[in-house]
mmCIF file of C-alpha atoms and ligand atoms in Angstrom:
data_model
loop_
_atom_site.group_PDB
_atom_site.id
_atom_site.type_symbol
_atom_site.label_atom_id
_atom_site.label_comp_id
_atom_site.label_asym_id
_atom_site.label_seq_id
_atom_site.Cartn_x
_atom_site.Cartn_y
_atom_site.Cartn_z
ATOM 1 C CA UNK A 494 8.174 67.150 -24.020
ATOM 2 C CA UNK A 495 5.688 64.613 -25.277
ATOM 3 C CA UNK A 496 2.287 65.835 -25.765
ATOM 4 C CA UNK A 497 1.063 63.636 -22.932
ATOM 5 C CA UNK A 498 3.458 65.055 -20.506
ATOM 6 C CA UNK A 499 2.616 68.615 -21.622
ATOM 7 C CA UNK A 500 -0.988 67.785 -20.933
ATOM 8 C CA UNK A 501 -0.355 66.519 -17.683
ATOM 9 C CA UNK A 502 1.983 69.541 -16.808
ATOM 10 C CA UNK A 503 -0.861 71.742 -17.667
ATOM 11 C CA UNK A 504 -3.719 69.884 -16.239
ATOM 12 C CA UNK A 505 -3.146 71.520 -12.852
ATOM 13 C CA UNK A 506 -4.056 74.942 -14.352
ATOM 14 C CA UNK A 507 -6.650 74.493 -16.750
ATOM 15 C CA UNK A 508 -8.106 71.850 -19.000
ATOM 16 C CA UNK A 509 -6.338 71.348 -22.284
ATOM 17 C CA UNK A 510 -9.722 72.192 -24.242
ATOM 18 C CA UNK A 511 -9.797 75.487 -22.358
ATOM 19 C CA UNK A 512 -6.231 76.295 -23.309
ATOM 20 C CA UNK A 513 -6.590 75.533 -26.927
ATOM 21 C CA UNK A 514 -10.116 76.811 -27.274
ATOM 22 C CA UNK A 515 -11.971 73.607 -28.184
ATOM 23 C CA UNK A 516 -15.265 72.707 -26.939
ATOM 24 C CA UNK A 517 -15.107 70.411 -23.793
ATOM 25 C CA UNK A 518 -14.193 66.795 -24.830
ATOM 26 C CA UNK A 519 -14.253 64.872 -21.651
ATOM 27 C CA UNK A 520 -13.338 61.279 -22.124
ATOM 28 C CA UNK A 521 -15.669 58.824 -20.741
ATOM 29 C CA UNK A 522 -14.627 57.341 -17.529
ATOM 30 C CA UNK A 523 -15.825 53.947 -18.295
ATOM 31 C CA UNK A 524 -15.788 51.847 -21.458
ATOM 32 C CA UNK A 525 -18.949 50.197 -20.894
ATOM 33 C CA UNK A 526 -21.909 50.380 -18.401
ATOM 34 C CA UNK A 527 -24.311 47.608 -18.017
ATOM 35 C CA UNK A 528 -27.314 49.481 -16.625
ATOM 36 C CA UNK A 529 -30.237 48.536 -14.542
ATOM 37 C CA UNK A 530 -30.300 44.764 -14.635
ATOM 38 C CA UNK A 531 -30.598 42.342 -11.770
ATOM 39 C CA UNK A 532 -27.115 41.497 -10.653
ATOM 40 C CA UNK A 533 -26.545 37.996 -9.497
ATOM 41 C CA UNK A 534 -23.118 37.311 -8.423
ATOM 42 C CA UNK A 535 -23.260 34.233 -6.144
ATOM 43 C CA UNK A 536 -19.449 34.410 -5.209
ATOM 44 C CA UNK A 537 -20.461 37.495 -3.204
ATOM 45 C CA UNK A 538 -24.007 36.647 -2.429
ATOM 46 C CA UNK A 539 -25.102 39.661 -4.487
ATOM 47 C CA UNK A 540 -28.655 39.539 -5.905
ATOM 48 C CA UNK A 541 -30.138 43.023 -6.560
ATOM 49 C CA UNK A 542 -30.420 45.926 -9.270
ATOM 50 C CA UNK A 543 -27.388 47.573 -9.869
ATOM 51 C CA UNK A 544 -25.108 48.967 -12.699
ATOM 52 C CA UNK A 545 -21.768 47.313 -13.816
ATOM 53 C CA UNK A 546 -19.122 49.551 -15.013
ATOM 54 C CA UNK A 547 -16.127 48.250 -17.150
ATOM 55 C CA UNK A 548 -12.919 49.924 -17.976
ATOM 56 C CA UNK A 549 -9.757 48.192 -19.497
ATOM 57 C CA UNK A 550 -11.292 44.693 -19.672
ATOM 58 C CA UNK A 551 -11.945 44.721 -16.005
ATOM 59 C CA UNK A 552 -15.039 45.231 -13.504
ATOM 60 C CA UNK A 553 -14.441 48.818 -12.260
ATOM 61 C CA UNK A 554 -17.555 49.518 -10.171
ATOM 62 C CA UNK A 555 -20.888 47.981 -9.150
ATOM 63 C CA UNK A 556 -23.324 50.283 -7.695
ATOM 64 C CA UNK A 557 -26.930 51.789 -8.383
ATOM 65 C CA UNK A 558 -27.582 54.893 -10.286
ATOM 66 C CA UNK A 559 -24.442 55.472 -12.291
ATOM 67 C CA UNK A 560 -24.775 57.984 -14.956
ATOM 68 C CA UNK A 561 -25.021 57.206 -18.445
ATOM 69 C CA UNK A 562 -22.605 59.687 -19.690
ATOM 70 C CA UNK A 563 -19.949 58.120 -17.479
ATOM 71 C CA UNK A 564 -19.372 55.363 -20.129
ATOM 72 C CA UNK A 565 -18.557 55.305 -23.940
ATOM 73 C CA UNK A 566 -21.080 52.615 -24.340
ATOM 74 C CA UNK A 567 -24.245 51.479 -22.449
ATOM 75 C CA UNK A 568 -26.171 47.996 -22.296
ATOM 76 C CA UNK A 569 -29.659 48.682 -21.079
ATOM 77 C CA UNK A 570 -30.347 45.535 -18.929
ATOM 78 C CA UNK A 571 -33.469 46.657 -17.202
ATOM 79 C CA UNK A 572 -35.729 43.654 -16.564
ATOM 80 C CA UNK A 573 -32.757 41.290 -17.380
ATOM 81 C CA UNK A 574 -30.359 39.191 -15.195
ATOM 82 C CA UNK A 575 -26.690 40.246 -15.097
ATOM 83 C CA UNK A 576 -24.421 37.433 -14.257
ATOM 84 C CA UNK A 577 -20.775 36.706 -14.344
ATOM 85 C CA UNK A 578 -19.750 35.310 -17.718
ATOM 86 C CA UNK A 579 -20.926 31.721 -17.884
ATOM 87 C CA UNK A 580 -18.439 29.003 -17.402
ATOM 88 C CA UNK A 581 -19.017 25.368 -18.959
ATOM 89 C CA UNK A 582 -16.493 22.959 -17.505
ATOM 90 C CA UNK A 583 -17.678 20.102 -19.721
ATOM 91 C CA UNK A 584 -17.840 20.564 -23.268
ATOM 92 C CA UNK A 585 -16.388 19.100 -26.634
ATOM 93 C CA UNK A 586 -15.742 22.326 -28.518
ATOM 94 C CA UNK A 587 -12.280 21.837 -29.544
ATOM 95 C CA UNK A 588 -12.849 19.406 -32.418
ATOM 96 C CA UNK A 589 -13.986 22.148 -34.910
ATOM 97 C CA UNK A 590 -12.412 25.512 -35.194
ATOM 98 C CA UNK A 591 -15.675 27.524 -34.886
ATOM 99 C CA UNK A 592 -17.111 25.609 -32.160
ATOM 100 C CA UNK A 593 -15.920 27.769 -29.063
ATOM 101 C CA UNK A 594 -17.470 30.854 -30.824
ATOM 102 C CA UNK A 595 -20.908 29.088 -30.967
ATOM 103 C CA UNK A 596 -20.528 28.513 -27.102
ATOM 104 C CA UNK A 597 -19.723 32.219 -26.787
ATOM 105 C CA UNK A 598 -22.780 33.216 -28.861
ATOM 106 C CA UNK A 599 -24.688 31.054 -25.987
ATOM 107 C CA UNK A 600 -23.036 33.359 -23.179
ATOM 108 C CA UNK A 601 -20.147 30.847 -22.437
ATOM 109 C CA UNK A 602 -17.144 33.118 -21.632
ATOM 110 C CA UNK A 603 -15.099 30.359 -20.324
ATOM 111 C CA UNK A 604 -15.235 26.783 -21.005
ATOM 112 C CA UNK A 605 -13.131 23.543 -20.798
ATOM 113 C CA UNK A 606 -12.868 20.697 -23.503
ATOM 114 C CA UNK A 607 -13.192 17.519 -21.358
ATOM 115 C CA UNK A 608 -10.961 14.962 -23.045
ATOM 116 C CA UNK A 609 -11.622 15.200 -26.826
ATOM 117 C CA UNK A 610 -8.058 14.889 -27.397
ATOM 118 C CA UNK A 611 -5.299 12.706 -25.828
ATOM 119 C CA UNK A 612 -1.563 13.125 -26.105
ATOM 120 C CA UNK A 613 -1.722 12.255 -29.868
ATOM 121 C CA UNK A 614 -3.481 15.311 -31.003
ATOM 122 C CA UNK A 615 -2.963 17.570 -28.006
ATOM 123 C CA UNK A 616 -0.862 20.196 -29.699
ATOM 124 C CA UNK A 617 -3.480 20.685 -32.369
ATOM 125 C CA UNK A 618 -6.190 21.127 -29.815
ATOM 126 C CA UNK A 619 -4.067 23.779 -28.033
ATOM 127 C CA UNK A 620 -3.823 25.760 -31.040
ATOM 128 C CA UNK A 621 -7.669 25.666 -31.518
ATOM 129 C CA UNK A 622 -7.904 26.707 -27.744
ATOM 130 C CA UNK A 623 -5.543 29.348 -28.175
ATOM 131 C CA UNK A 624 -7.486 31.198 -31.020
ATOM 132 C CA UNK A 625 -10.888 30.657 -29.378
ATOM 133 C CA UNK A 626 -12.612 34.050 -28.891
ATOM 134 C CA UNK A 627 -13.444 32.855 -25.280
ATOM 135 C CA UNK A 628 -11.278 31.309 -22.552
ATOM 136 C CA UNK A 629 -10.735 27.900 -23.648
ATOM 137 C CA UNK A 630 -8.768 25.280 -21.684
ATOM 138 C CA UNK A 631 -8.447 21.477 -21.982
ATOM 139 C CA UNK A 632 -8.719 18.225 -19.979
ATOM 140 C CA UNK A 633 -6.183 15.844 -21.688
ATOM 141 C CA UNK A 634 -7.817 12.556 -22.275
ATOM 142 C CA UNK A 635 -5.657 9.748 -20.443
ATOM 143 C CA UNK A 636 -5.850 7.629 -23.629
ATOM 144 C CA UNK A 637 -3.523 8.890 -26.330
ATOM 145 C CA UNK A 638 -6.339 8.861 -28.808
ATOM 146 C CA UNK A 639 -8.896 11.129 -26.967
ATOM 147 C CA UNK A 640 -12.622 10.324 -27.150
ATOM 148 C CA UNK A 641 -13.239 7.414 -29.570
ATOM 149 C CA UNK A 642 -16.754 6.936 -30.003
ATOM 150 C CA UNK A 643 -16.350 3.831 -32.244
ATOM 151 C CA UNK A 644 -14.017 1.734 -30.363
ATOM 152 C CA UNK A 645 -13.845 3.161 -27.083
ATOM 153 C CA UNK A 646 -10.664 4.740 -26.174
ATOM 154 C CA UNK A 647 -9.779 2.762 -23.126
ATOM 155 C CA UNK A 648 -10.760 -0.904 -24.296
ATOM 156 C CA UNK A 649 -7.117 -1.192 -25.087
ATOM 157 C CA UNK A 650 -5.184 -0.159 -22.127
ATOM 158 C CA UNK A 651 -2.096 0.333 -24.009
ATOM 159 C CA UNK A 652 -3.469 3.419 -25.361
ATOM 160 C CA UNK A 653 -2.818 4.918 -21.832
ATOM 161 C CA UNK A 654 0.657 6.464 -22.353
ATOM 162 C CA UNK A 655 1.513 8.000 -19.056
ATOM 163 C CA UNK A 656 4.911 9.405 -20.233
ATOM 164 C CA UNK A 657 3.433 11.054 -23.425
ATOM 165 C CA UNK A 658 0.664 12.455 -21.277
ATOM 166 C CA UNK A 659 3.130 13.922 -18.721
ATOM 167 C CA UNK A 660 5.201 15.401 -21.387
ATOM 168 C CA UNK A 661 1.918 17.004 -23.105
ATOM 169 C CA UNK A 662 1.030 18.534 -19.792
ATOM 170 C CA UNK A 663 4.500 19.902 -19.323
ATOM 171 C CA UNK A 664 4.523 21.586 -22.899
ATOM 172 C CA UNK A 665 1.042 23.051 -22.512
ATOM 173 C CA UNK A 666 0.780 23.714 -18.634
ATOM 174 C CA UNK A 667 -1.124 27.139 -19.465
ATOM 175 C CA UNK A 668 -3.947 25.166 -21.477
ATOM 176 C CA UNK A 669 -4.245 21.977 -19.914
ATOM 177 C CA UNK A 670 -6.157 22.085 -16.720
ATOM 178 C CA UNK A 671 -6.673 18.540 -15.984
ATOM 179 C CA UNK A 672 -7.008 15.032 -16.995
ATOM 180 C CA UNK A 673 -10.268 13.359 -18.245
ATOM 181 C CA UNK A 674 -11.110 9.508 -17.989
ATOM 182 C CA UNK A 675 -14.262 8.010 -19.353
ATOM 183 C CA UNK A 676 -15.261 4.908 -17.597
ATOM 184 C CA UNK A 677 -18.508 3.563 -19.202
ATOM 185 C CA UNK A 678 -18.441 -0.002 -20.129
ATOM 186 C CA UNK A 679 -18.414 0.883 -24.080
ATOM 187 C CA UNK A 680 -15.473 3.249 -23.439
ATOM 188 C CA UNK A 681 -13.178 1.237 -21.048
ATOM 189 C CA UNK A 682 -14.734 -2.124 -20.404
ATOM 190 C CA UNK A 683 -12.923 -4.002 -17.641
ATOM 191 C CA UNK A 684 -9.846 -1.397 -17.725
ATOM 192 C CA UNK A 685 -11.861 1.329 -15.991
ATOM 193 C CA UNK A 686 -10.266 1.042 -12.639
ATOM 194 C CA UNK A 687 -6.742 0.461 -14.123
ATOM 195 C CA UNK A 688 -7.195 3.525 -16.296
ATOM 196 C CA UNK A 689 -8.346 5.808 -13.553
ATOM 197 C CA UNK A 690 -5.338 4.740 -11.287
ATOM 198 C CA UNK A 691 -2.945 5.507 -14.188
ATOM 199 C CA UNK A 692 -4.673 8.970 -14.688
ATOM 200 C CA UNK A 693 -4.441 9.725 -10.944
ATOM 201 C CA UNK A 694 -0.594 8.683 -10.937
ATOM 202 C CA UNK A 695 -0.143 11.549 -13.420
ATOM 203 C CA UNK A 696 -2.453 14.211 -11.934
ATOM 204 C CA UNK A 697 -1.897 13.845 -8.106
ATOM 205 C CA UNK A 698 1.725 14.740 -8.286
ATOM 206 C CA UNK A 699 0.848 17.723 -10.362
ATOM 207 C CA UNK A 700 -1.986 18.713 -8.183
ATOM 208 C CA UNK A 701 -4.342 18.712 -11.212
ATOM 209 C CA UNK A 702 -8.132 17.658 -11.109
ATOM 210 C CA UNK A 703 -9.440 14.524 -12.724
ATOM 211 C CA UNK A 704 -12.789 14.519 -14.272
ATOM 212 C CA UNK A 705 -14.466 11.177 -14.657
ATOM 213 C CA UNK A 706 -17.257 10.133 -16.968
ATOM 214 C CA UNK A 707 -19.295 7.924 -14.444
ATOM 215 C CA UNK A 708 -22.264 5.852 -15.293
ATOM 216 C CA UNK A 709 -22.725 2.061 -16.736
ATOM 217 C CA UNK A 710 -19.148 1.199 -15.636
ATOM 218 C CA UNK A 711 -18.229 -2.376 -15.103
ATOM 219 C CA UNK A 712 -16.610 -1.484 -11.761
ATOM 220 C CA UNK A 713 -19.212 -0.182 -9.146
ATOM 221 C CA UNK A 714 -18.976 3.507 -8.530
ATOM 222 C CA UNK A 715 -17.835 3.283 -4.909
ATOM 223 C CA UNK A 716 -14.377 1.502 -6.022
ATOM 224 C CA UNK A 717 -13.894 4.336 -8.652
ATOM 225 C CA UNK A 718 -14.815 7.210 -6.178
ATOM 226 C CA UNK A 719 -12.167 5.737 -3.661
ATOM 227 C CA UNK A 720 -9.356 6.665 -6.264
ATOM 228 C CA UNK A 721 -10.246 10.285 -6.385
ATOM 229 C CA UNK A 722 -8.859 12.867 -4.420
ATOM 230 C CA UNK A 723 -10.170 16.611 -3.152
ATOM 231 C CA UNK A 724 -10.906 18.576 -6.124
ATOM 232 C CA UNK A 725 -11.501 15.742 -8.708
ATOM 233 C CA UNK A 726 -14.661 16.111 -10.685
ATOM 234 C CA UNK A 727 -17.468 13.469 -11.268
ATOM 235 C CA UNK A 728 -19.343 14.237 -14.464
ATOM 236 C CA UNK A 729 -22.815 12.726 -15.469
ATOM 237 C CA UNK A 730 -23.864 12.699 -11.816
ATOM 238 C CA UNK A 731 -27.401 11.733 -12.906
ATOM 239 C CA UNK A 732 -26.588 8.760 -14.971
ATOM 240 C CA UNK A 733 -29.066 5.995 -15.249
ATOM 241 C CA UNK A 734 -27.898 2.602 -14.073
ATOM 242 C CA UNK A 735 -26.016 0.474 -13.916
ATOM 243 C CA UNK A 736 -23.625 1.819 -11.301
ATOM 244 C CA UNK A 737 -25.171 5.326 -10.902
ATOM 245 C CA UNK A 738 -25.448 7.274 -7.552
ATOM 246 C CA UNK A 739 -28.175 5.011 -5.964
ATOM 247 C CA UNK A 740 -28.020 1.386 -4.602
ATOM 248 C CA UNK A 741 -30.632 -1.089 -6.032
ATOM 249 C CA UNK A 742 -33.055 -0.102 -3.202
ATOM 250 C CA UNK A 743 -33.075 3.510 -4.614
ATOM 251 C CA UNK A 744 -30.718 5.015 -1.921
ATOM 252 C CA UNK A 745 -27.835 7.407 -2.317
ATOM 253 C CA UNK A 746 -24.649 5.426 -1.944
ATOM 254 C CA UNK A 747 -22.918 6.343 1.193
ATOM 255 C CA UNK A 748 -19.715 6.613 -0.847
ATOM 256 C CA UNK A 749 -21.318 9.371 -2.993
ATOM 257 C CA UNK A 750 -22.097 11.300 0.121
ATOM 258 C CA UNK A 751 -18.680 10.699 1.634
ATOM 259 C CA UNK A 752 -17.000 11.858 -1.631
ATOM 260 C CA UNK A 753 -18.902 15.209 -1.402
ATOM 261 C CA UNK A 754 -17.676 15.576 2.062
ATOM 262 C CA UNK A 755 -14.009 14.752 0.991
ATOM 263 C CA UNK A 756 -14.262 17.729 -1.609
ATOM 264 C CA UNK A 757 -14.957 16.078 -4.821
ATOM 265 C CA UNK A 758 -17.429 17.897 -7.031
ATOM 266 C CA UNK A 759 -20.323 16.378 -8.816
ATOM 267 C CA UNK A 760 -21.125 18.039 -12.232
ATOM 268 C CA UNK A 761 -24.125 17.365 -14.555
ATOM 269 C CA UNK A 762 -22.624 17.058 -18.126
ATOM 270 C CA UNK A 763 -26.078 16.823 -19.879
ATOM 271 C CA UNK A 764 -24.879 15.212 -23.197
ATOM 272 C CA UNK A 765 -26.759 13.304 -25.496
ATOM 273 C CA UNK A 766 -26.852 9.548 -24.288
ATOM 274 C CA UNK A 767 -27.097 7.794 -20.827
ATOM 275 C CA UNK A 768 -25.994 10.766 -18.948
ATOM 276 C CA UNK A 769 -29.158 12.329 -17.153
ATOM 277 C CA UNK A 770 -32.790 11.072 -16.944
ATOM 278 C CA UNK A 771 -35.301 13.082 -15.155
ATOM 279 C CA UNK A 772 -35.975 9.933 -13.056
ATOM 280 C CA UNK A 773 -32.296 9.916 -11.591
ATOM 281 C CA UNK A 774 -32.088 13.609 -11.324
ATOM 282 C CA UNK A 775 -35.420 14.168 -9.460
ATOM 283 C CA UNK A 776 -34.813 11.304 -7.185
ATOM 284 C CA UNK A 777 -31.338 12.817 -6.214
ATOM 285 C CA UNK A 778 -32.503 16.435 -5.919
ATOM 286 C CA UNK A 779 -35.462 15.396 -3.938
ATOM 287 C CA UNK A 780 -32.912 13.660 -1.487
ATOM 288 C CA UNK A 781 -31.059 17.083 -1.376
ATOM 289 C CA UNK A 782 -28.188 15.890 -3.937
ATOM 290 C CA UNK A 783 -27.978 18.878 -6.012
ATOM 291 C CA UNK A 784 -24.973 19.454 -8.568
ATOM 292 C CA UNK A 785 -22.118 21.506 -7.707
ATOM 293 C CA UNK A 786 -21.736 22.443 -11.378
ATOM 294 C CA UNK A 787 -23.887 22.278 -14.267
ATOM 295 C CA UNK A 788 -22.187 21.697 -17.533
ATOM 296 C CA UNK A 789 -23.652 20.899 -20.920
ATOM 297 C CA UNK A 790 -21.090 18.158 -22.319
ATOM 298 C CA UNK A 791 -21.695 20.257 -25.448
ATOM 299 C CA UNK A 792 -21.371 18.834 -29.033
ATOM 300 C CA UNK A 793 -22.383 20.635 -32.084
ATOM 301 C CA UNK A 794 -25.076 17.961 -32.729
ATOM 302 C CA UNK A 795 -26.500 18.842 -29.277
ATOM 303 C CA UNK A 796 -27.498 22.512 -30.552
ATOM 304 C CA UNK A 797 -30.707 20.768 -32.209
ATOM 305 C CA UNK A 798 -31.474 18.052 -29.509
ATOM 306 C CA UNK A 799 -31.450 17.899 -25.821
ATOM 307 C CA UNK A 800 -28.559 20.447 -24.817
ATOM 308 C CA UNK A 801 -29.526 23.340 -27.365
ATOM 309 C CA UNK A 802 -27.567 25.708 -25.129
ATOM 310 C CA UNK A 803 -26.231 26.237 -21.570
ATOM 311 C CA UNK A 804 -29.329 28.422 -20.718
ATOM 312 C CA UNK A 805 -31.512 25.510 -21.680
ATOM 313 C CA UNK A 806 -29.551 22.997 -19.473
ATOM 314 C CA UNK A 807 -29.459 25.459 -16.638
ATOM 315 C CA UNK A 808 -33.381 25.785 -16.964
ATOM 316 C CA UNK A 809 -33.763 22.238 -16.467
ATOM 317 C CA UNK A 810 -32.502 22.714 -12.937
ATOM 318 C CA UNK A 811 -35.034 25.447 -12.355
ATOM 319 C CA UNK A 812 -37.780 23.043 -13.404
ATOM 320 C CA UNK A 813 -36.314 20.566 -10.875
ATOM 321 C CA UNK A 814 -36.798 23.045 -8.217
ATOM 322 C CA UNK A 815 -33.226 24.579 -7.685
ATOM 323 C CA UNK A 816 -33.496 28.168 -6.627
ATOM 324 C CA UNK A 817 -32.315 30.548 -9.382
ATOM 325 C CA UNK A 818 -29.224 32.062 -7.537
ATOM 326 C CA UNK A 819 -27.982 28.376 -6.924
ATOM 327 C CA UNK A 820 -28.409 27.657 -10.443
ATOM 328 C CA UNK A 821 -26.373 30.595 -11.561
ATOM 329 C CA UNK A 822 -23.748 29.682 -8.983
ATOM 330 C CA UNK A 823 -23.213 26.377 -10.733
ATOM 331 C CA UNK A 824 -22.032 27.862 -13.889
ATOM 332 C CA UNK A 825 -20.165 30.830 -12.324
ATOM 333 C CA UNK A 826 -18.889 30.681 -9.053
ATOM 334 C CA UNK A 827 -18.806 27.094 -8.401
ATOM 335 C CA UNK A 828 -17.450 26.231 -11.837
ATOM 336 C CA UNK A 829 -14.500 28.543 -11.220
ATOM 337 C CA UNK A 830 -13.787 26.786 -7.949
ATOM 338 C CA UNK A 831 -14.119 23.399 -9.423
ATOM 339 C CA UNK A 832 -11.716 24.248 -12.153
ATOM 340 C CA UNK A 833 -8.399 25.874 -10.662
ATOM 341 C CA UNK A 834 -7.574 27.121 -14.066
ATOM 342 C CA UNK A 835 -10.672 29.490 -13.735
ATOM 343 C CA UNK A 836 -9.513 30.980 -10.113
ATOM 344 C CA UNK A 837 -10.660 34.733 -9.962
ATOM 345 C CA UNK A 838 -13.285 34.101 -12.770
ATOM 346 C CA UNK A 839 -17.040 33.632 -12.243
ATOM 347 C CA UNK A 840 -17.683 36.907 -10.055
ATOM 348 C CA UNK A 841 -18.363 40.442 -10.969
ATOM 349 C CA UNK A 842 -16.023 41.770 -8.067
ATOM 350 C CA UNK A 843 -14.281 44.973 -8.981
ATOM 351 C CA UNK A 844 -10.954 44.055 -10.641
ATOM 352 C CA UNK A 845 -12.085 40.955 -11.891
ATOM 353 C CA UNK A 846 -11.934 40.068 -15.765
ATOM 354 C CA UNK A 847 -15.024 41.880 -17.383
ATOM 355 C CA UNK A 848 -16.706 38.787 -18.470
ATOM 356 C CA UNK A 849 -20.621 39.184 -18.152
ATOM 357 C CA UNK A 850 -23.549 37.416 -19.565
ATOM 358 C CA UNK A 851 -26.891 39.047 -19.815
ATOM 359 C CA UNK A 852 -29.783 36.733 -19.567
ATOM 360 C CA UNK A 853 -33.530 36.991 -19.887
ATOM 361 C CA UNK A 854 -35.570 34.798 -17.345
ATOM 362 C CA UNK A 855 -38.519 34.120 -19.492
ATOM 363 C CA UNK A 856 -41.904 33.077 -18.089
ATOM 364 C CA UNK A 857 -44.263 30.617 -19.837
ATOM 365 C CA UNK A 858 -44.424 26.966 -20.709
ATOM 366 C CA UNK A 859 -41.252 25.655 -22.061
ATOM 367 C CA UNK A 860 -40.517 21.832 -22.882
ATOM 368 C CA UNK A 861 -37.240 20.275 -21.931
ATOM 369 C CA UNK A 862 -36.078 16.600 -22.460
ATOM 370 C CA UNK A 863 -33.668 14.170 -20.999
ATOM 371 C CA UNK A 864 -31.431 11.857 -22.667
ATOM 372 C CA UNK A 865 -34.299 9.487 -23.213
ATOM 373 C CA UNK A 866 -36.124 12.361 -24.970
ATOM 374 C CA UNK A 867 -38.770 12.263 -22.251
ATOM 375 C CA UNK A 868 -40.501 15.741 -22.176
ATOM 376 C CA UNK A 869 -41.271 17.784 -19.130
ATOM 377 C CA UNK A 870 -42.613 21.278 -19.034
ATOM 378 C CA UNK A 871 -41.082 24.101 -17.137
ATOM 379 C CA UNK A 872 -42.494 27.589 -16.472
ATOM 380 C CA UNK A 873 -39.150 29.284 -16.829
ATOM 381 C CA UNK A 874 -36.384 29.617 -19.070
ATOM 382 C CA UNK A 875 -32.965 31.421 -19.229
ATOM 383 C CA UNK A 876 -32.186 32.840 -22.398
ATOM 384 C CA UNK A 877 -29.013 34.594 -23.334
ATOM 385 C CA UNK A 878 -29.463 38.316 -24.594
ATOM 386 C CA UNK A 879 -25.986 39.869 -24.316
ATOM 387 C CA UNK A 880 -22.365 38.772 -23.850
ATOM 388 C CA UNK A 881 -19.393 40.733 -22.630
ATOM 389 C CA UNK A 882 -15.988 39.251 -23.120
ATOM 390 C CA UNK A 883 -12.738 40.730 -21.710
ATOM 391 C CA UNK A 884 -14.585 44.202 -21.358
ATOM 392 C CA UNK A 885 -15.875 44.003 -24.966
ATOM 393 C CA UNK A 886 -19.689 43.833 -26.007
ATOM 394 C CA UNK A 887 -19.365 41.106 -28.372
ATOM 395 C CA UNK A 888 -22.927 39.794 -28.628
HETATM 396 ZN ZN1 ZN B 2196 -18.193 14.430 -22.538
#
């Protein structure tokens, strides 16, 4: 009889330690307890002080007043926010092997590289994603070259290789979560609409989302939105003109409101250049056009400029007047809905993967900048203090 089976056979009569004369060594019920924080789980409309217990890499319990001795390790989160592991649906963290770890250190437990690579180098990108310490998925660029900052990857339409893109997706269905198309003038020139239609010809039959990079396109935005289907994502929603979300008179385009009604998501994608200005973001949010998801469009350079980290980008929307729970939803529940590959994430529901970010909501005077380096002062800032990934306290 194996020792485990012998133990189980004896367990009904007396504990093993009593039988062998050892002091009582009761194994902890949970691996980790995150205690006393303000838990915000927008997917389930939870906002209140509670403890989060984790076992075997999953959320095991969420309630008040759990005993410290019930867990092998405890994180004291009193005075802090405990939220589902943050999800960043637009980054460029696949280019260097260590980039994903930098995002994890910022509190991002799941992330998407949005189009850095096309079919030419997708195998290499998948290897990087596979070895990332967080959950990294990819949007394959419809241009086989991936993002090309020098020449613009769609200025030559022959760089769209539909067959190679389909084959890449077939090979890596577990890592490729959708297709990215950048549509600005410098990227696509007059090919914007044609490239988008080709991307949709691949994405739609597979039921995959497309993410477009909008702003400064040659084709007007309504004509681009017309190609999008339910579940597709518009990134850089608050791009300055030409061809942003407003008409020349400063009114939200009816096609934008209609797209939202059709189930198209509007994402932030902070980035570094011509993707967000205070002027556009403020005008839109004052008109009630808030983002569905808040992503960073992270690049390593952004760590010292404009983006810094996801907490900083989220805080810009606190500055603009978005309620805290809605801001958190934009990088948790909503992000998981917008990116089907992340289904089941973005929540602290019992049984969900135990990805948790602990944040501090600091009060004071904090300067934030837009893509034109215009400063604005906010009074609150979200700062990461702890990260749990797959049940392990990693930061
Ligand atoms: Zn981007």
